[in-house]
Every structure is written in structure tokens, then in C-alpha cells.
Amino acid sequence: MNPLEPPLALLAELTHRCPLQCPYCSNPLALERGELDTASWQRVLDEAAALGVLQVHFSGGEPTARRDLDALIAHAAKRKLYSNLITSGVLVDGARARALADAGLDHVQISVQGREPVAADRVAGYRGAQAKKRTACAHVRKAGLPLTINAVMHRHNLGELEAVVAMAVELGAARLEVAHVQYYGWGLRNRAALMPTRAQLEAATATVAAARERLKGVLAIDYVVPDYYARRPKACMGGWGRRFLNVSPSGRVLPCHAAETIPGLAFESVTERSLSEIWRESEAFKRFRGTDWMPEPCRSCERREIDWGGCRCQALALAGDAAATDPACELSPHHAALVEAAERESAGAAPDFAYRRMPDRAAV
């Protein structure tokens, strides 16, 4: 195995609280109410910087629901960590945007659910969400912060993709992430309601290619396709335990945000061990790190150090074994069943959304 390098980035999931109820959310179905306090998160940032982390992505849930977010951003800046805020934007007014910028925030990513307000608000489960997001984007740009728009695409809004691209330009974004739903957490729970047809995917791919050419120098466009129509898997999180750390609201340290779905793995907490010790010594991180764990055909595949075996959580969800070949790979014995399921679900009538909700949380 190659020597272990420091992680590139820390995903700091500050909270699972969120005013939105998006049915594609990758948070776990069992949302956490417990949260690390300010001093604990500051210590995590100290340990991340000492470990060699370069970037911190403040996420959730909705990270702006934390009143101490400004203090955490300031602490990240003090430790010379590049900071990115991943937010719905619905709680960001002008004063909050200025405060975040003054604290040293480097970048903001705001999610959108589509262009048409009524349909977008229905996906968000929050009346007026689209209008608030637009306003938040204006506040972010006025505060002098770089803006990325993250557009999560699925069967209900892919017909709006051209309009979403135009909206990103209109809002002053420098980058647009066209991200097809990835089926983890609530997204997996709502797969049949969200799965696009192959024709929709092909049309979206053509739209992105044309927009990239037309908007060179104006808008950079990232494109994330669903694994269910792929031939080869992606290197999930840059490979298990290789490039990223995820700290949950309560402090558990994970190789990815869905890792706790895998039975038999014990994930340690920053309240009990240092981030460095967990990164280097945790048995859960070692379990699928590198290539030694791989079965055939992964073990002898020429892409084994490119895709690192794909996604372990997806292998568990779709093949029943986290150590199996990712069904997104055409060499997997489960690949044909994966594609068949995608085509069957996308062709059927979309069921109602199972909205993301905290326990005992009333509907918005």
C-alpha cells in the first residue's frame, strides 16, 4: 500500500437541523439531534490543520442554523483553512452574508431545486424557498463572496436544466454544479420518485456539453451523473479513507457521510480520540482503504487505483455486501439488475415524496 497522505478536506456536518425537507438529502434517515459545542468544533479545526487538511466544508443539515458559525469560520481562517459554506441559503440575509465574509469565509455554495418557483418549493418542502435562495445569492455576491450554484437534478426538474443554467448566470455564480441525485440516505428512500429516464439523462448530458461551450469564461459547469446508468463507478470521496474526513454533528468521524449504514464498523468520535489518531489508526478507516481488501474482478482491474472500487455504501445497499464490486461497474454480477431497476422505476409513475424530517418535527 502507498504511504498514507494527509486528508485534503474536512466535511464538517455542524447540524442535521434544516428548515427544508428535500427528499434527495444524503443525510441519514436517523437524523441526529446531538451536536458538538463551539469549543469542540474549534478543537476539531485545530486538529484538522495540524493533520494537513487544506479545506473545510461547513455543511449540515443547514449550517447557518448554528449561531456560532461565524466564530467557527473565523477559527478556520485563523488556522489558514480554506472555508466553503454549503447552504440552502434560506436563512442568509444581508447582515449574515456580511458577517460571514468579515469572519473570513472564502466561498459559498447555494443549492437550488429548479427554476420554476412552485415546483422548486414543492421539492424543498418549504413555501417561498426559491425566492429566499435568490435573495441570498444577491447578498452573497454583494458581500464579495464567490458563489457556486448546486442544482440537484432528477426526473421532476431535468426539463428545466437549460433554464437552471441561465439562472446561475443571472445570479452571478462563477460555477454551477449540475448534480444528478446520488441515492444515499433520503435519496435512496425516494429513489423511485426521483430516478430519471435514460432519455432524460442523455438530453441533460447534451445540454451541459452545449452550455459548457457557449459559456466558456463565464460559467464553469461541473457535471455529476447518477451511477445507475454508468458503466464504471466513480472514486467515491477520492477512495475510502484516502482524501476526505467527515465529522458528524455529534462528533463521529467517517470516511463518507453514508458510512454508518455499513454494519460491523465502529466509527470513533473526536470526543474520545484525536482526529489524527482516527485518520491513521481507526479500523473502520483501514477496512476499505487502498486495494488489499478488494475481491475479483476489482483486485486485478487496471482501474483499481483510479476508482478505488467505487462506493462501499452503494455496494451494501444494492448488492447486500459492502465488500462487493460496486454494482455501478459493468463487471459486477449485480450491474444488469441495477440498470433494470433504474429503467423500471423511471418508467413508472412517481410516488409521493417521503420528505426529510427530524424526529417529531412538524411539517413546514
mmCIF file of C-alpha atoms in Angstrom:
data_model
loop_
_atom_site.group_PDB
_atom_site.id
_atom_site.type_symbol
_atom_site.label_atom_id
_atom_site.label_comp_id
_atom_site.label_asym_id
_atom_site.label_seq_id
_atom_site.Cartn_x
_atom_site.Cartn_y
_atom_site.Cartn_z
ATOM 1 C CA MET A 1 0.000 0.000 0.000
ATOM 2 C CA ASN A 2 1.200 3.527 -0.770
ATOM 3 C CA PRO A 3 2.134 5.729 2.218
ATOM 4 C CA LEU A 4 -0.909 7.375 3.777
ATOM 5 C CA GLU A 5 -1.181 11.024 2.781
ATOM 6 C CA PRO A 6 -2.935 13.702 4.839
ATOM 7 C CA PRO A 7 -6.607 14.217 4.010
ATOM 8 C CA LEU A 8 -7.316 17.017 1.565
ATOM 9 C CA ALA A 9 -10.588 18.187 3.101
ATOM 10 C CA LEU A 10 -12.832 18.002 6.140
ATOM 11 C CA LEU A 11 -16.599 17.920 5.736
ATOM 12 C CA ALA A 12 -17.894 19.446 8.965
ATOM 13 C CA GLU A 13 -21.547 18.483 9.351
ATOM 14 C CA LEU A 14 -22.367 21.003 12.039
ATOM 15 C CA THR A 15 -26.016 20.032 12.447
ATOM 16 C CA HIS A 16 -28.787 17.937 10.931
ATOM 17 C CA ARG A 17 -31.307 20.720 11.619
ATOM 18 C CA CYS A 18 -32.654 22.275 8.418
ATOM 19 C CA PRO A 19 -35.761 24.284 7.515
ATOM 20 C CA LEU A 20 -36.008 22.394 4.214
ATOM 21 C CA GLN A 21 -37.220 18.816 3.810
ATOM 22 C CA CYS A 22 -35.601 17.813 0.498
ATOM 23 C CA PRO A 23 -36.416 14.190 -0.388
ATOM 24 C CA TYR A 24 -32.998 13.695 -2.016
ATOM 25 C CA CYS A 25 -30.977 14.678 1.074
ATOM 26 C CA SER A 26 -27.952 12.442 1.664
ATOM 27 C CA ASN A 27 -28.222 12.792 5.459
ATOM 28 C CA PRO A 28 -29.072 9.514 7.210
ATOM 29 C CA LEU A 29 -32.695 8.572 7.807
ATOM 30 C CA ALA A 30 -31.943 8.597 11.543
ATOM 31 C CA LEU A 31 -31.126 12.300 11.843
ATOM 32 C CA GLU A 32 -29.049 13.376 14.846
ATOM 33 C CA ARG A 33 -30.174 15.915 17.428
ATOM 34 C CA GLY A 34 -26.936 15.908 19.435
ATOM 35 C CA GLU A 35 -24.281 18.418 18.311
ATOM 36 C CA LEU A 36 -20.706 19.251 19.268
ATOM 37 C CA ASP A 37 -20.348 22.570 21.050
ATOM 38 C CA THR A 38 -18.310 25.513 19.771
ATOM 39 C CA ALA A 39 -15.126 24.656 21.661
ATOM 40 C CA SER A 40 -15.216 21.065 20.405
ATOM 41 C CA TRP A 41 -15.596 22.141 16.775
ATOM 42 C CA GLN A 42 -12.749 24.632 17.212
ATOM 43 C CA ARG A 43 -10.566 21.837 18.543
ATOM 44 C CA VAL A 44 -11.520 19.709 15.517
ATOM 45 C CA LEU A 45 -10.416 22.547 13.239
ATOM 46 C CA ASP A 46 -7.117 22.836 15.132
ATOM 47 C CA GLU A 47 -6.515 19.110 14.754
ATOM 48 C CA ALA A 48 -7.504 19.171 11.081
ATOM 49 C CA ALA A 49 -4.987 21.918 10.318
ATOM 50 C CA ALA A 50 -2.260 20.065 12.246
ATOM 51 C CA LEU A 51 -3.069 16.889 10.291
ATOM 52 C CA GLY A 52 -2.537 18.675 6.980
ATOM 53 C CA VAL A 53 -6.130 19.326 5.913
ATOM 54 C CA LEU A 54 -6.349 22.224 3.423
ATOM 55 C CA GLN A 55 -10.103 22.786 3.096
ATOM 56 C CA VAL A 56 -13.074 22.738 5.438
ATOM 57 C CA HIS A 57 -16.604 22.473 4.073
ATOM 58 C CA PHE A 58 -19.208 23.640 6.592
ATOM 59 C CA SER A 59 -22.342 21.649 5.924
ATOM 60 C CA GLY A 60 -25.387 20.077 7.542
ATOM 61 C CA GLY A 61 -28.360 19.941 7.549
ATOM 62 C CA GLU A 62 -28.300 23.702 7.353
ATOM 63 C CA PRO A 63 -25.053 25.069 8.837
ATOM 64 C CA THR A 64 -26.391 28.620 9.162
ATOM 65 C CA ALA A 65 -28.796 27.269 11.810
ATOM 66 C CA ARG A 66 -25.749 27.283 14.106
ATOM 67 C CA ARG A 67 -25.401 30.632 15.867
ATOM 68 C CA ASP A 68 -21.659 30.060 16.261
ATOM 69 C CA LEU A 69 -20.996 29.611 12.525
ATOM 70 C CA ASP A 70 -19.227 32.975 12.251
ATOM 71 C CA ALA A 71 -16.899 32.016 15.114
ATOM 72 C CA LEU A 72 -16.116 28.659 13.508
ATOM 73 C CA ILE A 73 -15.350 30.294 10.171
ATOM 74 C CA ALA A 74 -13.087 32.814 11.906
ATOM 75 C CA HIS A 75 -11.299 29.956 13.647
ATOM 76 C CA ALA A 76 -10.813 28.137 10.329
ATOM 77 C CA ALA A 77 -9.350 31.320 8.841
ATOM 78 C CA LYS A 78 -7.018 31.645 11.827
ATOM 79 C CA ARG A 79 -5.784 28.118 11.100
ATOM 80 C CA LYS A 80 -5.370 29.011 7.389
ATOM 81 C CA LEU A 81 -8.027 26.524 6.274
ATOM 82 C CA TYR A 82 -9.870 27.386 3.062
ATOM 83 C CA SER A 83 -13.538 27.536 4.047
ATOM 84 C CA ASN A 84 -16.585 26.721 1.942
ATOM 85 C CA LEU A 85 -20.167 27.121 3.188
ATOM 86 C CA ILE A 86 -22.646 24.584 1.778
ATOM 87 C CA THR A 87 -26.067 26.081 2.429
ATOM 88 C CA SER A 88 -29.674 26.202 1.279
ATOM 89 C CA GLY A 89 -29.454 29.989 1.622
ATOM 90 C CA VAL A 90 -32.905 30.397 3.142
ATOM 91 C CA LEU A 91 -31.516 31.736 6.445
ATOM 92 C CA VAL A 92 -28.940 34.072 4.849
ATOM 93 C CA ASP A 93 -29.894 37.744 4.854
ATOM 94 C CA GLY A 94 -27.655 40.728 4.103
ATOM 95 C CA ALA A 95 -26.327 41.080 7.643
ATOM 96 C CA ARG A 96 -25.481 37.364 7.857
ATOM 97 C CA ALA A 97 -23.694 37.404 4.496
ATOM 98 C CA ARG A 98 -21.571 40.390 5.569
ATOM 99 C CA ALA A 99 -20.776 38.760 8.905
ATOM 100 C CA LEU A 100 -19.689 35.547 7.205
ATOM 101 C CA ALA A 101 -17.458 37.475 4.820
ATOM 102 C CA ASP A 102 -15.983 39.507 7.675
ATOM 103 C CA ALA A 103 -15.256 36.286 9.574
ATOM 104 C CA GLY A 104 -13.053 35.135 6.690
ATOM 105 C CA LEU A 105 -15.307 32.825 4.661
ATOM 106 C CA ASP A 106 -13.751 32.003 1.286
ATOM 107 C CA HIS A 107 -16.656 30.618 -0.747
ATOM 108 C CA VAL A 108 -20.397 29.911 -0.681
ATOM 109 C CA GLN A 109 -22.327 27.104 -2.376
ATOM 110 C CA ILE A 110 -26.113 27.535 -2.503
ATOM 111 C CA SER A 111 -28.405 24.716 -3.569
ATOM 112 C CA VAL A 112 -31.425 25.175 -5.829
ATOM 113 C CA GLN A 113 -34.270 22.779 -6.588
ATOM 114 C CA GLY A 114 -35.077 24.111 -10.051
ATOM 115 C CA ARG A 115 -36.028 27.315 -11.867
ATOM 116 C CA GLU A 116 -39.818 27.336 -11.557
ATOM 117 C CA PRO A 117 -40.696 28.537 -8.006
ATOM 118 C CA VAL A 118 -43.789 26.433 -7.272
ATOM 119 C CA ALA A 119 -42.151 23.185 -8.369
ATOM 120 C CA ALA A 120 -38.886 24.051 -6.623
ATOM 121 C CA ASP A 121 -40.675 24.855 -3.370
ATOM 122 C CA ARG A 122 -42.542 21.549 -3.580
ATOM 123 C CA VAL A 123 -39.256 19.645 -3.755
ATOM 124 C CA ALA A 124 -37.827 21.682 -0.871
ATOM 125 C CA GLY A 125 -40.961 21.172 1.218
ATOM 126 C CA TYR A 126 -40.794 24.864 2.103
ATOM 127 C CA ARG A 127 -43.025 27.610 0.751
ATOM 128 C CA GLY A 128 -41.034 30.602 -0.507
ATOM 129 C CA ALA A 129 -37.694 28.743 -0.550
ATOM 130 C CA GLN A 130 -36.894 29.707 -4.150
ATOM 131 C CA ALA A 131 -37.391 33.419 -3.511
ATOM 132 C CA LYS A 132 -35.231 33.296 -0.387
ATOM 133 C CA LYS A 133 -32.467 31.471 -2.255
ATOM 134 C CA ARG A 134 -32.403 34.117 -4.977
ATOM 135 C CA THR A 135 -32.187 36.854 -2.370
ATOM 136 C CA ALA A 136 -29.415 35.021 -0.532
ATOM 137 C CA CYS A 137 -27.391 34.760 -3.744
ATOM 138 C CA ALA A 138 -27.642 38.536 -4.191
ATOM 139 C CA HIS A 139 -26.493 39.104 -0.589
ATOM 140 C CA VAL A 140 -23.571 36.721 -1.031
ATOM 141 C CA ARG A 141 -22.374 38.471 -4.182
ATOM 142 C CA LYS A 142 -22.836 41.927 -2.595
ATOM 143 C CA ALA A 143 -20.652 40.750 0.314
ATOM 144 C CA GLY A 144 -17.907 39.992 -2.212
ATOM 145 C CA LEU A 145 -18.002 36.219 -1.816
ATOM 146 C CA PRO A 146 -17.542 33.788 -4.723
ATOM 147 C CA LEU A 147 -20.727 31.831 -5.449
ATOM 148 C CA THR A 148 -21.374 28.322 -6.717
ATOM 149 C CA ILE A 149 -24.885 27.127 -7.515
ATOM 150 C CA ASN A 150 -25.554 23.458 -6.792
ATOM 151 C CA ALA A 151 -28.523 22.249 -8.835
ATOM 152 C CA VAL A 152 -29.688 18.779 -7.796
ATOM 153 C CA MET A 153 -31.384 17.267 -10.835
ATOM 154 C CA HIS A 154 -33.914 14.427 -11.070
ATOM 155 C CA ARG A 155 -36.920 13.323 -13.083
ATOM 156 C CA HIS A 156 -39.050 16.264 -11.902
ATOM 157 C CA ASN A 157 -36.747 19.129 -12.917
ATOM 158 C CA LEU A 158 -34.463 17.902 -15.712
ATOM 159 C CA GLY A 159 -36.709 19.604 -18.253
ATOM 160 C CA GLU A 160 -35.650 22.908 -16.660
ATOM 161 C CA LEU A 161 -31.917 22.340 -16.984
ATOM 162 C CA GLU A 162 -31.376 24.952 -19.697
ATOM 163 C CA ALA A 163 -33.278 27.486 -17.581
ATOM 164 C CA VAL A 164 -31.260 26.493 -14.482
ATOM 165 C CA VAL A 165 -28.023 27.200 -16.370
ATOM 166 C CA ALA A 166 -29.360 30.614 -17.345
ATOM 167 C CA MET A 167 -30.413 31.254 -13.744
ATOM 168 C CA ALA A 168 -26.896 30.505 -12.483
ATOM 169 C CA VAL A 169 -25.501 33.147 -14.837
ATOM 170 C CA GLU A 170 -28.238 35.583 -13.816
ATOM 171 C CA LEU A 171 -27.426 35.076 -10.117
ATOM 172 C CA GLY A 172 -23.752 35.873 -10.645
ATOM 173 C CA ALA A 173 -22.365 32.403 -9.961
ATOM 174 C CA ALA A 174 -18.900 31.583 -11.246
ATOM 175 C CA ARG A 175 -19.587 27.841 -11.095
ATOM 176 C CA LEU A 176 -22.599 25.569 -11.495
ATOM 177 C CA GLU A 177 -22.726 22.002 -10.237
ATOM 178 C CA VAL A 178 -25.270 20.010 -12.219
ATOM 179 C CA ALA A 179 -25.592 17.114 -9.809
ATOM 180 C CA HIS A 180 -27.958 14.264 -10.554
ATOM 181 C CA VAL A 181 -29.317 12.812 -7.325
ATOM 182 C CA GLN A 182 -26.964 10.339 -5.696
ATOM 183 C CA TYR A 183 -29.002 7.653 -3.986
ATOM 184 C CA TYR A 184 -27.982 7.641 -0.326
ATOM 185 C CA GLY A 185 -29.971 8.440 2.811
ATOM 186 C CA TRP A 186 -33.244 10.118 1.916
ATOM 187 C CA GLY A 187 -32.303 9.965 -1.770
ATOM 188 C CA LEU A 188 -32.264 6.167 -1.606
ATOM 189 C CA ARG A 189 -35.554 6.201 0.285
ATOM 190 C CA ASN A 190 -37.056 8.270 -2.566
ATOM 191 C CA ARG A 191 -35.296 6.588 -5.476
ATOM 192 C CA ALA A 192 -38.466 5.621 -7.343
ATOM 193 C CA ALA A 193 -39.781 9.189 -7.048
ATOM 194 C CA LEU A 194 -36.547 10.759 -8.338
ATOM 195 C CA MET A 195 -34.977 8.395 -10.889
ATOM 196 C CA PRO A 196 -34.721 9.982 -14.371
ATOM 197 C CA THR A 197 -35.156 8.068 -17.601
ATOM 198 C CA ARG A 198 -32.158 7.297 -19.762
ATOM 199 C CA ALA A 199 -33.548 9.710 -22.351
ATOM 200 C CA GLN A 200 -33.665 12.484 -19.752
ATOM 201 C CA LEU A 201 -30.075 11.753 -18.780
ATOM 202 C CA GLU A 202 -28.887 11.822 -22.389
ATOM 203 C CA ALA A 203 -30.689 15.108 -23.024
ATOM 204 C CA ALA A 204 -29.156 16.608 -19.866
ATOM 205 C CA THR A 205 -25.681 15.496 -20.926
ATOM 206 C CA ALA A 206 -26.133 17.205 -24.298
ATOM 207 C CA THR A 207 -27.433 20.361 -22.610
ATOM 208 C CA VAL A 208 -24.395 20.513 -20.319
ATOM 209 C CA ALA A 209 -21.970 19.981 -23.220
ATOM 210 C CA ALA A 210 -23.558 22.806 -25.218
ATOM 211 C CA ALA A 211 -23.658 25.138 -22.211
ATOM 212 C CA ARG A 212 -20.006 24.493 -21.388
ATOM 213 C CA GLU A 213 -19.028 25.513 -24.905
ATOM 214 C CA ARG A 214 -21.334 28.530 -25.008
ATOM 215 C CA LEU A 215 -20.371 29.855 -21.566
ATOM 216 C CA LYS A 216 -16.587 29.399 -21.586
ATOM 217 C CA GLY A 217 -15.049 32.075 -19.412
ATOM 218 C CA VAL A 218 -18.439 32.962 -17.925
ATOM 219 C CA LEU A 219 -19.617 29.894 -16.026
ATOM 220 C CA ALA A 220 -17.698 26.737 -15.152
ATOM 221 C CA ILE A 221 -20.002 23.707 -15.092
ATOM 222 C CA ASP A 222 -19.346 20.519 -13.126
ATOM 223 C CA TYR A 223 -21.450 17.503 -14.032
ATOM 224 C CA VAL A 224 -22.231 14.558 -11.747
ATOM 225 C CA VAL A 225 -24.205 11.714 -13.358
ATOM 226 C CA PRO A 226 -26.155 9.026 -11.498
ATOM 227 C CA ASP A 227 -24.254 5.759 -11.028
ATOM 228 C CA TYR A 228 -27.329 3.790 -12.041
ATOM 229 C CA TYR A 229 -26.721 4.458 -15.738
ATOM 230 C CA ALA A 230 -22.908 4.291 -15.569
ATOM 231 C CA ARG A 231 -20.575 1.601 -16.892
ATOM 232 C CA ARG A 232 -17.825 2.183 -14.357
ATOM 233 C CA PRO A 233 -18.014 3.541 -10.804
ATOM 234 C CA LYS A 234 -16.669 6.864 -9.544
ATOM 235 C CA ALA A 235 -13.878 7.119 -6.994
ATOM 236 C CA CYS A 236 -16.266 7.798 -4.117
ATOM 237 C CA MET A 237 -14.800 10.574 -1.920
ATOM 238 C CA GLY A 238 -11.464 10.005 -3.675
ATOM 239 C CA GLY A 239 -11.363 6.471 -2.277
ATOM 240 C CA TRP A 240 -12.399 5.230 1.178
ATOM 241 C CA GLY A 241 -10.257 6.871 3.855
ATOM 242 C CA ARG A 242 -7.804 8.390 1.371
ATOM 243 C CA ARG A 243 -8.662 12.057 0.792
ATOM 244 C CA PHE A 244 -11.603 13.126 2.952
ATOM 245 C CA LEU A 245 -12.824 13.148 6.538
ATOM 246 C CA ASN A 246 -16.452 13.598 7.523
ATOM 247 C CA VAL A 247 -17.308 14.627 11.082
ATOM 248 C CA SER A 248 -20.962 14.132 12.008
ATOM 249 C CA PRO A 249 -22.908 16.615 14.190
ATOM 250 C CA SER A 250 -22.243 14.543 17.310
ATOM 251 C CA GLY A 251 -18.549 14.067 16.500
ATOM 252 C CA ARG A 252 -18.230 10.667 14.868
ATOM 253 C CA VAL A 253 -15.522 10.579 12.207
ATOM 254 C CA LEU A 254 -16.483 8.896 8.946
ATOM 255 C CA PRO A 255 -14.796 8.226 5.579
ATOM 256 C CA CYS A 256 -18.015 9.414 3.904
ATOM 257 C CA HIS A 257 -21.406 10.727 5.012
ATOM 258 C CA ALA A 258 -23.213 7.406 4.447
ATOM 259 C CA ALA A 259 -20.602 5.111 6.039
ATOM 260 C CA GLU A 260 -22.681 4.426 9.155
ATOM 261 C CA THR A 261 -25.082 2.352 7.051
ATOM 262 C CA ILE A 262 -22.402 -0.379 6.947
ATOM 263 C CA PRO A 263 -22.890 -2.868 9.806
ATOM 264 C CA GLY A 264 -19.927 -4.142 11.776
ATOM 265 C CA LEU A 265 -17.874 -0.943 11.575
ATOM 266 C CA ALA A 266 -17.293 1.117 14.725
ATOM 267 C CA PHE A 267 -16.710 4.793 13.998
ATOM 268 C CA GLU A 268 -14.795 6.671 16.652
ATOM 269 C CA SER A 269 -15.586 10.128 17.964
ATOM 270 C CA VAL A 270 -13.493 13.279 18.273
ATOM 271 C CA THR A 271 -14.706 13.391 21.880
ATOM 272 C CA GLU A 272 -12.657 10.255 22.570
ATOM 273 C CA ARG A 273 -9.638 10.314 20.226
ATOM 274 C CA SER A 274 -7.784 12.901 18.176
ATOM 275 C CA LEU A 275 -8.591 13.387 14.510
ATOM 276 C CA SER A 276 -5.062 12.313 13.597
ATOM 277 C CA GLU A 277 -5.300 9.057 15.559
ATOM 278 C CA ILE A 278 -8.635 8.224 13.975
ATOM 279 C CA TRP A 279 -7.361 9.015 10.471
ATOM 280 C CA ARG A 280 -4.242 6.899 10.846
ATOM 281 C CA GLU A 281 -5.328 4.089 13.177
ATOM 282 C CA SER A 282 -9.094 3.569 13.024
ATOM 283 C CA GLU A 283 -10.010 0.042 11.934
ATOM 284 C CA ALA A 284 -13.089 1.437 10.184
ATOM 285 C CA PHE A 285 -10.919 3.693 8.014
ATOM 286 C CA LYS A 286 -8.489 0.864 7.287
ATOM 287 C CA ARG A 287 -11.243 -1.579 6.301
ATOM 288 C CA PHE A 288 -11.625 -0.408 2.684
ATOM 289 C CA ARG A 289 -8.580 1.841 2.323
ATOM 290 C CA GLY A 290 -6.299 1.079 -0.627
ATOM 291 C CA THR A 291 -6.695 -2.106 -2.686
ATOM 292 C CA ASP A 292 -5.835 -5.071 -0.438
ATOM 293 C CA TRP A 293 -9.483 -5.564 0.589
ATOM 294 C CA MET A 294 -10.726 -5.874 -2.990
ATOM 295 C CA PRO A 295 -12.376 -9.008 -4.397
ATOM 296 C CA GLU A 296 -12.133 -10.004 -8.041
ATOM 297 C CA PRO A 297 -12.637 -8.548 -10.591
ATOM 298 C CA CYS A 298 -11.602 -5.342 -8.749
ATOM 299 C CA ARG A 299 -8.331 -6.772 -7.445
ATOM 300 C CA SER A 300 -6.872 -7.323 -10.931
ATOM 301 C CA CYS A 301 -8.622 -4.394 -12.643
ATOM 302 C CA GLU A 302 -6.385 -1.758 -14.249
ATOM 303 C CA ARG A 303 -8.673 0.927 -12.793
ATOM 304 C CA ARG A 304 -8.342 -0.235 -9.180
ATOM 305 C CA GLU A 305 -6.234 2.817 -8.244
ATOM 306 C CA ILE A 306 -8.467 5.146 -10.263
ATOM 307 C CA ASP A 307 -11.924 4.357 -8.904
ATOM 308 C CA TRP A 308 -10.683 2.586 -5.727
ATOM 309 C CA GLY A 309 -13.511 0.092 -6.008
ATOM 310 C CA GLY A 310 -16.299 2.661 -6.226
ATOM 311 C CA CYS A 311 -18.750 3.164 -3.377
ATOM 312 C CA ARG A 312 -18.903 0.772 -0.419
ATOM 313 C CA CYS A 313 -22.233 2.130 0.813
ATOM 314 C CA GLN A 314 -23.751 1.610 -2.635
ATOM 315 C CA ALA A 315 -22.371 -1.931 -2.763
ATOM 316 C CA LEU A 316 -24.085 -2.632 0.555
ATOM 317 C CA ALA A 317 -27.384 -1.035 -0.472
ATOM 318 C CA LEU A 318 -27.588 -2.746 -3.848
ATOM 319 C CA ALA A 319 -25.593 -5.975 -3.507
ATOM 320 C CA GLY A 320 -26.055 -6.586 0.209
ATOM 321 C CA ASP A 321 -22.301 -6.646 0.846
ATOM 322 C CA ALA A 322 -20.105 -3.598 1.432
ATOM 323 C CA ALA A 323 -17.071 -5.555 0.157
ATOM 324 C CA ALA A 324 -18.724 -6.495 -3.149
ATOM 325 C CA THR A 325 -17.890 -4.965 -6.506
ATOM 326 C CA ASP A 326 -19.855 -1.733 -6.834
ATOM 327 C CA PRO A 327 -22.953 -2.579 -8.946
ATOM 328 C CA ALA A 328 -22.314 0.625 -10.932
ATOM 329 C CA CYS A 329 -19.453 -1.293 -12.596
ATOM 330 C CA GLU A 330 -20.425 -3.276 -15.679
ATOM 331 C CA LEU A 331 -18.181 -6.103 -14.413
ATOM 332 C CA SER A 332 -20.329 -6.567 -11.315
ATOM 333 C CA PRO A 333 -22.754 -9.521 -11.360
ATOM 334 C CA HIS A 334 -25.343 -7.075 -9.984
ATOM 335 C CA HIS A 335 -24.913 -4.454 -12.728
ATOM 336 C CA ALA A 336 -27.708 -5.664 -15.023
ATOM 337 C CA ALA A 337 -30.173 -5.729 -12.122
ATOM 338 C CA LEU A 338 -29.143 -2.160 -11.205
ATOM 339 C CA VAL A 339 -29.796 -0.853 -14.697
ATOM 340 C CA GLU A 340 -33.080 -2.775 -14.912
ATOM 341 C CA ALA A 341 -34.233 -1.254 -11.618
ATOM 342 C CA ALA A 342 -33.388 2.254 -12.822
ATOM 343 C CA GLU A 343 -35.253 1.781 -16.091
ATOM 344 C CA ARG A 344 -38.249 0.194 -14.367
ATOM 345 C CA GLU A 345 -38.564 2.891 -11.702
ATOM 346 C CA SER A 346 -38.047 5.796 -14.094
ATOM 347 C CA ALA A 347 -40.736 4.447 -16.420
ATOM 348 C CA GLY A 348 -43.331 4.091 -13.675
ATOM 349 C CA ALA A 349 -45.482 6.737 -12.073
ATOM 350 C CA ALA A 350 -43.518 8.710 -9.489
ATOM 351 C CA PRO A 351 -44.724 8.017 -5.940
ATOM 352 C CA ASP A 352 -45.174 10.829 -3.430
ATOM 353 C CA PHE A 353 -42.056 12.151 -1.744
ATOM 354 C CA ALA A 354 -41.068 10.895 1.689
ATOM 355 C CA TYR A 355 -39.837 14.242 2.962
ATOM 356 C CA ARG A 356 -36.749 14.548 5.133
ATOM 357 C CA ARG A 357 -37.864 15.321 8.681
ATOM 358 C CA MET A 358 -36.226 15.478 12.074
ATOM 359 C CA PRO A 359 -37.886 13.195 14.640
ATOM 360 C CA ASP A 360 -41.160 14.684 15.891
ATOM 361 C CA ARG A 361 -40.732 17.664 13.570
ATOM 362 C CA ALA A 362 -43.969 19.157 12.276
ATOM 363 C CA ALA A 363 -44.286 19.733 8.543
ATOM 364 C CA VAL A 364 -43.403 23.184 7.240
#
